[in-house]
Structure formats: structure tokens, C-alpha cells
């Protein structure tokens, strides 16, 4: 974990309200694992208080990519920063996905901006010569986000592209094709909840990446918890990736 | 152990409640966890002393999430004293923190006065603990906390009881959610408090207008950060003039300038809470900034800032 000042190398809009930002960090490039995140803010004027957490979308050489959706004041300020602007970045934080070669198929399920951490994961699976597949759901064709993975299944709510319906249904309809699959999921709470149920019913191991409001990002404030089956779990330190069996899915979604 | 002073040397050490600290910048309870979460980013050794997250007799799960929310230049939290309980604290957390810093102040809370006293008694046998900070000011728990901090009679009873249970220096942490903080301060001073910390968070809330529901799972929370600095500063100013024991100031301190303001208003030391979440380097910057201020003002000792305010 390091805190450093970096400069924006590239910053572009890639879909309505969605941006792709990159900066150079030798440290993160060497240390980060798929599923980990950074806690960042502009290092110049920032009329807000807390940092904001973002998954690492991809690492290309020494460049770190963040893919984010404008959700409120912080992300809207972020989206206005020009190339060259300085960012203050803390990371890598969190635990990341656990990759185990014992599985025959590594299935990535993403909903909306939940796609953000998955390119890094897909890249890592590829380097490890593991069989990866992406199931990606979004509202419609115009909201499609880029992710380079072989064997993509796309689902859209309005049917404007690929399977018409939820990504979880697209996944369920193909579930018997895999021998010993593992699922990595990130997206809105209802989607994760459904994914967890499907995986439990079909005895599939499933890792989910969760979100929560964060202050410290390192496990010191106890602010970012979700309810686990036994106890509260800190999303920043014990997560953001959890085994889906660890989570109490009946709790009210907090985000 | 006085530092040898040369032209560019400032003695940053302070003595509070009989504890000599190498600098007057402390980690506030609840903001620095059990002292090691920020490793390797922030070494606990940078602080004059580390105050741990509130410890209770039994483990506490804390309140229903969401537990934090950002407000204009502040944050609301409703953590609810989530902690591992005193047994695991002593077994797992304290030794690790002590391996990084010899000056550890343990912040405690209980549901009843007896629980506070029992905790203080248990900690008394621990040589590694430099002092106890009594949390009678947490706005996020139903029992204990504010119930004892808002009423001078209860505060006196509790302080007297805890003082009897421990031979360690006792710091009492006060709440601004009262009509006259100086009255409470005088009362606990008479009951034997060796120092005071103020302020804890202010009651606050936020509403999600789409869902028409409170944002926090606990409905209300405690407000901290720069938004509360003027309130905290006023409380430190008012209280430090009303008592003869040292006052440790906190509430929205982000920079060395903020720390100087608190010391000018009467604080003998300061604590960093919310600022550390945003800028982990805060402690280093404040310690260095205090030194620069002393050099500029030609103060050989940092303690000379305390109470210098001209009114
Ligand atoms: C570990 C982790 C990784 C994340 N990775 C990404 C990512 O790669 N790309 C991306 O676009 N977003 C990601 N998020 C969500 C992102 O942090 C929030 O969208 C962002 O903090 C919102 O800030 P804001 O100031 O724009 O919104 P605010 O003004 O604070 O709030 C506006 C809206 O955003 C929602 N929001 C606020 N904070 C969060 C949060 N932490 N998580 C989810 N929603 C939030 C609020 O509910 C509110 O509706 C991640 C969150 C976590 C916890
Ligand atoms: C997330 C969080 C958790 C806190 N937990 C505690 C606690 O356990 N015990 C306590 O005495 N104060 C606790 N506090 C209060 C702080 O120690 C401090 O009094 C308050 O935040 C004001 O200082 P600040 O503005 O510098 O943060 C907490 C504050 C925050 C923000
Ligand atoms: S954000 Fe502080 S514990 Fe997770």
C-alpha cells in the first residue's frame, strides 16, 4: 500500500456517463491484483472531503486504468479533470479475486459498471492460460462498455443487443455447459443476490465484489461493513471480493 | 530528558497527565483503528501517542449499515463502537500496537458505570497502557456514552468510580452535545480527571430524498471533520479557561494551522480524526508545521503556544 501523486495520462468518455482514465504507476503495476481497488481524489482543489474508491480496470505496461460511471459530485468532478491533472492515489487496497487453476471455466458475470474490475481479471486469466468467459448485462446497446474477453455473452434489458433479459438468466440458460466452473461477479445488489442463489443451487463456487461507502479504505474506521452470515465484514479490508456464501443476502441493499 | 536546543531546534515534547510525549499530535479514537491498519503507509510511531478505538467489555458488532455518509466538509458516522472486546484487544491488538509505539492510550466505554469500572480495573494491570480515555460522549449507542456525558452528576459519579478502579492517568472525552460543556468539564475535574479531550462528534443526520429515508442505517450519526472545527475550537477555548487540567483539542483538524489554532485557544495537545482518512500524511505535516510555527515565532518549546490567544 502506497499513497502517491500521479498525473492523468489519458481520460476519455467511452459511453454515456462512463469514463476511462489512466495514469502511470510503477508501484501499482507491480503490486496490484485483479479485484483490488484504489482510493483517490484530485490532489488539487477538491470541494469534497473523502476519497472515492475505484477498482483497477486494467494494467497495460506501467499504466493503470480506471473505468467509472458518473454517480454524483465526486465522479462528476473527476470527469472534468484534463490530461496531466494530478491525482492523489492510495492503493492497492482490498483483497482481490482468488484465482485457482482447479476450475475448468472461469465465468465472469458483470452488470453495468460492475464490468470495471473485470478486464484486469480477464487479462490475468489469459496470462495464466485459463479458460475465461464473460457474461455481461447492461440496459441497452448504447450503454455497452468495452471488455476484451473471448467468448462474450451480452444481455440487454431492452434486447437491443444480444440476449434480451437479465445477465443472470443468460448465464442460467448456459449453466450446464461447464464442468467445474467458478463465477466472479460484480454489479448491482439484486444481480449479485440472484447470482449467489443460482450458484448455491448449482453448487458452483462464486466470488462477488461488493460496494460500500468508505472513509479510510484500510479497515480502521469500521464504516464500510456489509452483513456476513456470522458478523459484519469490512468491504475495504476483508473484501471487496467475498465468497458469496459469506454474505447475508437477505439484508437490505445499502447501495 | 530535555532536548538540547540549537538555533533550529524546537522542543516538540509535551507532558499531559504525567505522560511525556515526544510531540503533541495524537491519533483520535476510532480514526486510527487498533493502530496498525495504516501500516506501512503511516507508522504509529509518528504520533505523540495513539488512542485506540473504543474498547468495551464484550465484543460489539456495531450498528446497521450504511454507517458513513459525506456531508458538506464533514462526515456522519454511526459505527456504534464496533470492536473486538477487551479480551481480544489485550491478546491480539495491544501487543501489535505496542511493538510500534510505547505510548498507547486506551479509550473505553461501557453500558453501565460498573462496566466502565470493571474495564478500567482490567486495564490497570497492563503495563503497556499509558493512560485511559473515558468515552462518555459517543452519540451512536443507546446505553452508556452520551447518557453519562450529558449530565454533570452522572459524569462525576462515573469519573469517581473509574478513578478508584485505576491508578493510570485518566482522560475524560467530552461531548459538544450539551448546553454547558465547561460545567461538565469542571465537574469531572473535581471528580479526579487528569486531562480532558474535546470534542467528540456532534449529533447529525442526512436524508435520501428519493427513498424518503434516512441515509444512515442507525437514522442519526455523529458529525466530524472540518465542518465542526469552529464548534470544537469554541469548546476548547471555553473549557480550557474553566479548568486547571490540560485540555486536548480535536474536531476538524486538517492542517498545522488548525492545530495551532487549537493550541492558541488553550489546548495542550491535539488529536487527528477524520483528516487521517483523507490524507494519511496529516500527522507528519502537522508535526513539521508546528515546528515551523515555533521557529517563526521564536518559541523554543511547542508548549508555549498553548493559551497564547490574545483576546
Ligand atoms: C471497492 C469499490 C470499487 C469501486 N469501483 C468502481 C469502479 O471501478 N467504477 C465505478 O464507476 N464505480 C466504482 N465504485 C463506486 C464508486 O466508488 C462510487 O460511484 C463513487 O464513490 C460515487 O462518488 P460520487 O461523489 O460521484 O457520488 P456521491 O455524490 O457520493 O453519491 C452519489 C451516488 O453515488 C452512490 N455512491 C456513493 N458512494 C458509493 C460507493 N462507494 N459505491 C457505490 N455507490 C456509491 C450514492 O449512493 C449516490 O446515489 C466502487 C466502489 C467500491 C466500494
Ligand atoms: C468513523 C469514526 C469513528 C469514531 N469512533 C470513535 C470511538 O470509537 N470512540 C471515540 O471516543 N470517538 C470516536 N470518534 C470520534 C473521534 O475520535 C473525534 O472525536 C471526532 O471525529 C472529531 O474529530 P475529527 O473531526 O478530527 O474527526 C469517531 C469518529 C469517526 C469519524
Ligand atoms: S472504509 Fe474504513 S473500514 Fe472500510
XYZ file of C-alpha atoms and ligand atoms in Angstrom:
654
model
C 0.000 0.000 0.000
C 1.323 3.399 -1.030
C -0.009 6.911 -1.341
C 1.329 8.720 -4.363
C 0.744 11.643 -6.677
C 0.270 10.686 -10.302
C -0.721 12.536 -13.459
C -3.573 11.635 -15.739
C -2.140 10.135 -18.922
C -5.418 9.710 -20.787
C -9.032 10.431 -19.999
C -11.950 9.845 -22.313
C -15.667 9.304 -22.370
C -16.453 5.788 -23.568
C -20.239 5.635 -23.100
C -22.957 7.928 -21.746
C -21.729 8.922 -18.256
C -18.834 6.458 -18.346
C -15.168 7.441 -18.486
C -11.875 5.642 -18.857
C -8.941 7.237 -17.089
C -5.312 6.190 -16.955
C -2.241 7.181 -15.006
C 1.233 5.777 -14.623
C 2.308 3.959 -11.501
C 5.216 1.536 -11.423
C 4.252 0.550 -7.904
C 0.634 -0.360 -8.659
C 1.625 -2.054 -11.908
C 3.921 -4.328 -9.931
C 1.754 -4.886 -6.865
C -1.929 -4.826 -7.822
C -4.047 -7.928 -8.229
C -7.380 -8.162 -10.102
C -10.272 -7.100 -7.871
C -8.207 -4.676 -5.816
C -9.045 -1.002 -5.773
C -7.544 2.439 -5.315
C -8.812 5.221 -3.076
C -8.400 8.516 -4.866
C -9.061 12.211 -5.102
C -7.685 15.035 -7.211
C -4.606 16.433 -5.492
C -5.596 19.979 -6.352
C -8.840 21.635 -5.239
C -11.454 19.100 -4.111
C -14.553 20.657 -2.604
C -15.414 17.293 -1.082
C -13.980 15.590 1.960
C -13.500 11.859 1.497
C -11.627 9.958 -1.158
C -13.578 7.778 -3.575
C -12.877 4.074 -4.220
C -12.432 2.681 -7.762
C -11.480 -0.762 -8.989
C -8.440 -1.212 -11.139
C -9.842 -1.823 -14.601
C -6.669 -2.786 -16.393
C -2.912 -2.561 -16.241
C -1.075 -2.026 -19.510
C 2.666 -1.767 -19.029
C 3.008 0.796 -16.252
C -0.356 2.414 -16.961
C -3.236 1.876 -14.580
C -6.778 2.212 -15.951
C -9.909 3.179 -14.032
C -13.344 2.832 -15.627
C -16.011 4.799 -13.827
C -19.588 5.972 -14.088
C -20.591 9.465 -13.046
C -22.751 8.833 -9.969
C -22.591 12.096 -8.045
C -20.440 15.074 -7.155
C -17.136 13.281 -6.796
C -17.237 11.345 -10.027
C -18.546 14.399 -11.838
C -15.568 16.467 -10.628
C -13.272 13.613 -11.605
C -14.756 13.542 -15.102
C -13.838 17.188 -15.661
C -10.125 16.703 -14.967
C -7.919 17.198 -18.016
C -4.983 15.111 -19.125
C -1.971 15.963 -16.972
C -4.056 16.770 -13.890
C -2.635 15.424 -10.662
C -4.365 12.680 -8.695
C -3.647 11.539 -5.178
C -3.889 7.752 -5.161
C -3.841 5.271 -2.292
C -3.504 1.626 -3.134
C -3.655 -1.136 -3.961
C -6.373 -1.832 -1.387
C -8.606 -4.803 -0.626
C -8.136 -8.481 -1.216
C -8.790 -9.131 -4.913
C -10.142 -12.205 -6.689
C -8.726 -15.592 -5.852
C -7.737 -17.476 -8.961
C -7.469 -21.231 -8.689
C -6.391 -23.447 -11.599
C -8.559 -26.321 -10.401
C -11.585 -24.848 -12.197
C -12.291 -25.717 -15.826
C -14.145 -22.500 -16.675
C -13.702 -19.047 -15.208
C -17.011 -17.285 -15.676
C -17.159 -13.545 -15.280
C -20.606 -12.061 -14.596
C -20.863 -8.292 -14.766
C -23.768 -5.891 -14.625
C -23.418 -2.290 -15.801
C -20.374 -0.544 -14.357
C -19.716 -3.785 -12.458
C -17.663 -4.563 -15.539
C -14.982 -2.192 -14.226
C -12.732 -4.672 -12.372
C -13.216 -7.472 -14.894
C -10.809 -6.547 -17.692
C -7.886 -6.881 -15.290
C -9.237 -10.240 -14.158
C -9.752 -11.422 -17.735
C -6.216 -10.343 -18.661
C -4.787 -12.228 -15.703
C -6.796 -15.371 -16.545
C -5.466 -15.166 -20.070
C -1.843 -14.903 -18.917
C -2.458 -17.930 -16.751
C -3.879 -19.723 -19.823
C -7.189 -20.316 -18.082
C -10.470 -20.617 -19.882
C -12.396 -17.375 -19.319
C -15.885 -16.348 -20.401
C -17.774 -13.113 -19.878
C -21.490 -12.691 -19.277
C -22.212 -9.028 -19.375
C -25.521 -7.287 -18.893
C -26.472 -3.658 -19.378
C -29.571 -1.641 -20.167
C -29.078 -1.346 -23.916
C -26.739 -1.149 -26.871
C -25.772 2.476 -26.256
C -24.535 1.607 -22.750
C -22.288 -1.249 -23.846
C -18.887 -0.987 -22.245
C -15.715 -2.433 -23.707
C -14.162 -5.593 -22.349
C -11.817 -7.742 -24.349
C -12.551 -11.364 -23.471
C -13.055 -14.232 -25.857
C -16.489 -15.832 -25.728
C -18.643 -12.939 -24.586
C -22.343 -13.296 -23.909
C -24.133 -9.987 -23.851
C -27.550 -9.415 -22.352
C -29.523 -6.185 -22.577
C -32.652 -5.173 -20.711
C -34.244 -3.793 -23.892
C -32.978 -6.541 -26.190
C -31.177 -4.029 -28.429
C -28.139 -6.276 -28.405
C -27.585 -9.972 -27.598
C -29.798 -11.849 -25.152
C -32.956 -9.964 -24.109
C -33.198 -10.009 -20.359
C -31.031 -10.242 -17.283
C -27.456 -11.376 -17.446
C -28.250 -13.886 -14.693
C -30.855 -15.511 -16.968
C -28.388 -15.626 -19.844
C -25.958 -17.323 -17.505
C -28.551 -19.758 -16.143
C -29.539 -20.876 -19.656
C -25.943 -21.938 -20.332
C -25.005 -23.236 -16.931
C -24.880 -26.910 -17.910
C -22.149 -26.338 -20.478
C -19.447 -26.104 -17.846
C -17.773 -28.928 -15.952
C -16.228 -27.298 -12.856
C -16.878 -23.621 -13.260
C -16.173 -20.731 -10.905
C -18.050 -17.444 -11.038
C -16.663 -13.958 -10.431
C -19.455 -11.378 -10.186
C -19.737 -7.612 -9.842
C -22.792 -5.454 -10.355
C -25.902 -4.154 -8.631
C -27.044 -5.896 -5.435
C -30.137 -7.652 -6.923
C -27.975 -9.130 -9.667
C -25.387 -10.345 -7.163
C -28.084 -11.778 -4.967
C -29.545 -13.727 -7.883
C -26.095 -14.881 -8.958
C -25.328 -16.097 -5.460
C -28.587 -18.055 -5.370
C -28.047 -19.669 -8.753
C -24.509 -20.647 -7.782
C -25.624 -22.068 -4.451
C -28.386 -24.124 -6.077
C -25.966 -25.440 -8.694
C -23.044 -25.960 -6.307
C -20.829 -23.506 -8.136
C -18.139 -21.557 -6.275
C -18.823 -17.867 -6.572
C -16.847 -14.761 -5.690
C -18.641 -11.406 -5.547
C -17.180 -7.915 -5.473
C -19.220 -5.592 -3.229
C -19.504 -1.856 -2.688
C -19.993 0.371 0.339
C -19.409 3.978 1.318
C -15.844 4.233 2.518
C -13.851 6.579 4.681
C -10.459 5.044 5.449
C -10.238 2.232 2.889
C -7.896 0.221 5.119
C -10.093 -1.320 7.834
C -9.569 1.335 10.515
C -12.946 3.082 10.719
C -15.414 0.154 10.543
C -17.545 2.310 8.263
C -17.888 0.178 5.132
C -19.345 -3.017 6.537
C -21.794 -5.474 4.995
C -23.600 -8.128 6.942
C -21.920 -11.501 6.655
C -23.586 -14.731 7.750
C -21.647 -14.583 11.036
C -20.578 -10.998 11.538
C -20.156 -7.651 9.840
C -17.373 -7.682 7.266
C -15.347 -4.666 6.146
C -15.685 -4.264 2.388
C -12.392 -2.369 2.154
C -10.198 -4.827 4.013
C -11.899 -8.224 4.172
C -13.322 -7.540 0.684
C -14.267 -6.080 -1.687
C -14.257 -9.662 -3.013
C -16.085 -12.211 -0.887
C -17.059 -15.808 -1.262
C -20.800 -15.461 -1.954
C -21.525 -17.914 0.887
C -20.050 -15.479 3.405
C -22.692 -12.813 2.706
C -26.151 -12.487 4.222
C -28.147 -11.827 1.043
C -31.357 -11.019 2.885
C -30.067 -7.689 4.201
C -31.381 -4.546 2.614
C -29.063 -3.344 -0.132
C -27.132 -0.383 1.167
C -26.048 0.949 -2.206
C 15.098 14.322 29.293
C 15.214 17.795 27.756
C 16.260 18.170 24.189
C 19.445 20.105 23.639
C 18.404 23.212 21.787
C 20.318 24.665 18.894
C 19.123 27.520 16.733
C 16.903 25.321 14.604
C 15.755 23.032 17.289
C 12.330 23.171 18.816
C 11.377 21.009 21.753
C 8.168 19.447 20.491
C 7.563 17.353 23.580
C 4.632 17.936 25.888
C 3.617 16.461 29.207
C -0.030 15.652 29.757
C -1.433 13.943 32.822
C 2.106 12.981 33.749
C 2.805 11.339 30.403
C 5.697 12.769 28.455
C 5.021 12.671 24.720
C 7.565 13.430 22.018
C 5.060 15.633 20.188
C 1.555 16.974 20.852
C -0.157 15.239 17.925
C -2.242 12.210 18.907
C -4.309 9.736 16.904
C -8.007 10.161 17.821
C -10.044 7.198 18.956
C -11.897 5.449 16.154
C -9.906 7.070 13.389
C -6.745 5.015 13.631
C -8.275 1.611 14.365
C -6.073 -0.511 16.582
C -3.040 1.400 15.365
C -1.700 -0.896 12.691
C -4.294 -0.813 9.897
C -2.474 2.020 8.157
C 0.884 0.228 8.062
C 3.044 0.622 6.018
C 1.543 3.982 4.999
C 1.523 5.590 8.442
C 3.734 4.459 11.278
C 2.072 4.766 14.696
C 5.473 5.972 15.900
C 4.876 9.343 14.223
C 2.262 10.256 16.846
C 2.907 11.607 20.303
C 0.546 8.866 21.452
C -2.016 6.590 19.838
C -5.524 6.435 21.254
C -7.215 3.199 20.325
C -10.721 2.638 19.019
C -13.139 2.443 21.957
C -12.886 -0.921 23.683
C -15.835 -2.440 25.539
C -16.088 -5.403 27.883
C -17.795 -7.660 25.359
C -17.273 -7.545 21.587
C -19.700 -5.202 19.811
C -20.922 -5.734 16.262
C -21.807 -2.071 15.794
C -24.796 -0.510 14.052
C -26.652 -1.486 10.873
C -25.035 -0.166 7.658
C -24.771 2.245 5.940
C -22.594 3.687 8.666
C -20.937 6.627 6.985
C -22.019 9.439 4.731
C -20.346 12.545 3.425
C -21.847 15.960 4.185
C -20.527 19.409 3.237
C -16.926 19.289 4.523
C -17.845 16.736 7.116
C -18.817 13.145 7.553
C -21.507 11.410 9.512
C -20.732 8.121 11.164
C -22.899 5.718 13.094
C -20.343 2.991 13.678
C -21.715 2.254 17.138
C -18.451 1.336 18.901
C -17.865 -1.808 16.845
C -14.866 -3.503 18.478
C -13.404 -6.882 19.310
C -13.958 -6.618 23.072
C -11.339 -6.212 25.758
C -10.136 -9.830 25.802
C -9.211 -9.996 22.130
C -7.951 -6.437 22.361
C -5.453 -7.369 25.058
C -4.465 -10.635 23.400
C -4.205 -9.625 19.752
C -4.381 -5.894 19.182
C -2.461 -4.274 22.024
C 0.804 -6.277 21.703
C 0.989 -5.470 17.998
C 0.422 -1.762 18.583
C 2.901 -1.705 21.453
C 5.557 -3.192 19.186
C 5.261 0.021 17.163
C 4.587 2.624 19.833
C 5.254 2.692 23.573
C 2.596 5.327 24.241
C -0.835 3.810 23.953
C -3.932 5.351 25.444
C -6.912 3.030 25.588
C -10.338 4.548 25.072
C -13.092 2.698 26.949
C -16.885 2.661 27.149
C -19.480 0.586 28.929
C -23.238 0.124 29.064
C -23.238 0.741 32.801
C -20.975 2.536 35.258
C -19.941 -0.839 36.664
C -18.802 -1.938 33.226
C -16.621 1.155 32.864
C -15.064 0.470 36.268
C -14.517 -3.206 35.514
C -12.774 -2.342 32.243
C -10.589 0.259 33.898
C -9.654 -2.287 36.537
C -8.723 -4.903 33.940
C -6.553 -2.459 32.026
C -4.854 -1.267 35.193
C -2.773 -4.428 35.318
C -1.410 -3.835 31.818
C 1.979 -2.148 31.999
C 1.899 -1.198 28.298
C -1.037 1.147 28.680
C -0.059 4.760 29.388
C -3.479 6.197 30.170
C -7.196 5.622 29.893
C -9.528 7.817 27.892
C -13.074 7.649 29.139
C -15.609 7.857 26.324
C -18.732 9.421 27.821
C -19.575 11.163 24.588
C -20.424 8.671 21.842
C -23.665 9.714 20.151
C -24.173 6.349 18.448
C -25.023 3.971 21.262
C -28.237 3.663 23.212
C -26.741 2.854 26.604
C -23.676 4.441 28.200
C -21.871 7.008 26.095
C -23.770 10.279 25.963
C -26.061 9.251 28.815
C -23.154 9.811 31.206
C -21.569 12.699 29.362
C -24.555 14.999 29.186
C -25.345 15.133 32.895
C -22.758 16.559 35.330
C -23.988 14.400 38.219
C -23.690 11.163 36.211
C -20.331 12.292 34.811
C -18.981 12.885 38.305
C -20.235 9.530 39.581
C -18.651 7.705 36.670
C -15.337 9.545 36.829
C -15.062 8.931 40.571
C -15.806 5.242 40.131
C -13.283 4.775 37.318
C -10.645 6.796 39.119
C -10.942 4.381 42.042
C -10.533 1.394 39.735
C -7.290 2.514 38.131
C -4.007 4.111 39.049
C -3.394 5.164 35.460
C -3.855 8.748 34.313
C -7.464 9.353 33.362
C -8.505 11.455 30.382
C -12.216 12.156 30.002
C -13.536 12.733 26.490
C -16.399 15.196 26.374
C -19.287 15.818 24.039
C -20.322 19.126 22.494
C -23.959 17.941 22.572
C -24.589 19.659 25.894
C -25.681 23.142 26.858
C -22.642 23.910 29.017
C -19.530 21.868 28.326
C -17.478 23.892 30.834
C -19.790 22.806 33.648
C -19.300 19.152 32.790
C -15.566 19.768 32.488
C -15.341 21.353 35.948
C -17.369 18.514 37.416
C -15.149 15.749 36.068
C -12.044 17.723 37.028
C -13.252 17.761 40.619
C -14.008 14.059 40.383
C -10.362 13.387 39.603
C -9.916 13.563 35.824
C -6.270 14.224 34.920
C -6.994 15.680 31.490
C -9.857 16.271 29.067
C -10.315 15.501 25.369
C -12.810 17.508 23.411
C -14.767 17.296 21.293
C -16.434 14.064 20.263
C -18.818 14.215 17.294
C -21.956 16.351 17.043
C -25.377 14.777 16.535
C -26.358 14.862 12.878
C -28.371 13.188 10.140
C -28.867 13.022 6.376
C -31.902 12.058 4.300
C -32.149 10.268 0.967
C -34.901 12.221 -0.773
C -35.585 9.544 -3.403
C -36.193 6.763 -0.912
C -37.519 9.271 1.641
C -35.498 7.500 4.284
C -32.545 8.387 6.489
C -29.241 7.657 4.778
C -27.694 6.029 7.828
C -28.931 2.634 8.961
C -28.968 3.994 12.506
C -31.016 7.051 11.402
C -28.716 9.525 13.185
C -24.947 9.761 13.422
C -22.041 11.807 14.673
C -20.663 14.658 12.589
C -16.898 15.128 12.288
C -14.395 16.811 10.002
C -13.715 20.455 9.032
C -17.433 21.277 9.290
C -17.205 21.044 13.096
C -13.916 22.876 13.603
C -15.358 26.228 14.708
C -17.579 24.475 17.247
C -14.691 22.405 18.568
C -12.419 25.410 18.790
C -15.016 27.345 20.770
C -15.494 24.431 23.153
C -11.734 24.153 23.719
C -11.470 27.897 24.284
C -14.347 27.939 26.735
C -13.362 24.788 28.614
C -9.642 25.416 28.932
C -10.417 28.670 30.730
C -12.720 26.890 33.136
C -10.405 24.110 34.332
C -6.850 23.663 35.598
C -6.167 20.304 33.969
C -4.801 20.018 30.422
C -7.258 20.030 27.531
C -6.567 18.007 24.404
C -8.346 19.556 21.431
C -9.854 17.846 18.425
C -12.569 18.286 15.864
C -11.874 19.011 12.215
C -8.125 19.488 12.488
C -6.713 19.083 8.971
C -3.546 21.193 8.928
C -0.797 22.513 11.189
C -2.569 25.869 11.123
C -5.678 24.231 12.571
C -3.575 22.601 15.289
C -2.008 25.962 16.149
C -5.475 27.490 16.459
C -6.494 24.803 18.970
C -3.300 25.293 20.962
C -3.671 29.066 20.965
C -7.217 28.575 22.230
C -5.834 26.569 25.142
C -5.173 23.006 24.029
C -2.035 21.348 25.358
C -2.163 18.778 22.564
C -4.346 17.861 19.612
C -5.841 14.727 18.098
C -6.329 13.864 14.451
C -9.506 12.070 13.452
C -11.215 12.360 10.092
C -8.255 14.131 8.433
C -6.216 10.940 8.547
C -8.720 9.155 6.300
C -8.218 11.729 3.583
C -4.543 12.467 3.939
C -2.545 9.786 5.708
C 0.380 12.213 5.878
C -1.560 14.576 8.134
C 0.401 13.661 11.272
C 3.773 14.292 9.623
C 2.591 17.573 8.133
C 1.177 18.828 11.433
C 4.256 17.905 13.459
C 6.524 19.626 10.938
C 4.183 22.599 10.680
C 4.121 23.074 14.452
C 7.891 23.098 14.444
C 7.988 25.709 11.677
C 5.490 27.854 13.554
C 7.635 27.742 16.695
C 10.737 28.663 14.724
C 8.924 31.584 13.144
C 7.589 32.774 16.494
C 10.922 32.005 18.171
C 9.380 29.597 20.686
C 11.945 27.078 21.924
C 9.147 24.815 23.153
C 5.929 23.899 21.408
C 4.044 24.036 24.705
C 4.491 27.798 24.633
C 1.764 28.059 22.002
C -0.827 26.805 24.466
C -3.203 29.520 25.590
C -1.288 32.309 23.819
C -4.509 33.672 22.336
C -4.896 37.402 22.818
C -8.485 38.386 23.460
C -14.307 -1.191 -3.787
C -15.093 -0.313 -4.722
C -14.746 -0.246 -6.046
C -15.457 0.587 -6.919
N -15.093 0.605 -8.222
C -15.753 1.397 -9.074
C -15.373 1.450 -10.438
O -14.423 0.812 -10.857
N -16.097 2.248 -11.256
C -17.152 2.994 -10.804
O -17.769 3.697 -11.593
N -17.521 2.967 -9.527
C -16.852 2.197 -8.648
N -17.224 2.190 -7.338
C -18.311 3.080 -6.912
C -17.755 4.474 -6.735
O -16.865 4.479 -5.631
C -18.906 5.477 -6.472
O -19.672 5.574 -7.621
C -18.377 6.843 -6.143
O -17.752 6.820 -4.876
C -19.507 7.854 -6.109
O -18.960 9.088 -5.718
P -19.692 10.455 -6.062
O -19.053 11.519 -5.258
O -19.741 10.641 -7.514
O -21.132 10.171 -5.566
P -21.838 10.759 -4.281
O -22.206 12.185 -4.533
O -21.069 10.426 -3.081
O -23.127 9.871 -4.328
C -23.908 9.842 -5.476
C -24.461 8.482 -5.680
O -23.409 7.527 -5.748
C -23.654 6.474 -4.834
N -22.409 6.118 -4.193
C -21.650 6.889 -3.378
N -20.586 6.214 -2.928
C -20.669 4.996 -3.469
C -19.897 3.837 -3.395
N -18.803 3.745 -2.645
N -20.263 2.776 -4.096
C -21.358 2.822 -4.852
N -22.145 3.888 -4.978
C -21.811 4.950 -4.282
C -24.616 7.011 -3.823
O -25.500 6.017 -3.411
C -25.352 8.066 -4.556
O -26.530 7.586 -5.124
C -16.540 1.365 -6.444
C -16.883 1.307 -5.107
C -16.192 0.483 -4.242
C -16.566 0.446 -2.814
C -15.505 6.818 11.886
C -15.337 7.402 13.241
C -15.309 6.571 14.364
C -15.157 7.100 15.644
N -15.109 6.256 16.707
C -14.871 6.764 17.955
C -14.721 5.898 19.072
O -14.762 4.676 18.962
N -14.509 6.462 20.293
C -14.414 7.811 20.469
O -14.195 8.264 21.584
N -14.535 8.650 19.410
C -14.762 8.160 18.172
N -14.869 9.016 17.100
C -14.785 10.466 17.329
C -13.401 10.992 17.035
O -12.434 10.444 17.898
C -13.374 12.516 17.148
O -13.757 12.891 18.456
C -14.299 13.213 16.163
O -14.298 12.541 14.937
C -13.920 14.667 15.935
O -12.641 14.802 15.398
P -12.321 14.925 13.826
O -13.210 15.992 13.297
O -10.859 15.252 13.764
O -12.633 13.600 13.238
C -15.045 8.504 15.808
C -15.062 9.321 14.693
C -15.212 8.806 13.425
C -15.244 9.725 12.249
S -13.613 2.248 4.890
Fe -12.872 2.288 6.914
S -13.139 0.230 7.500
Fe -13.598 0.184 5.403
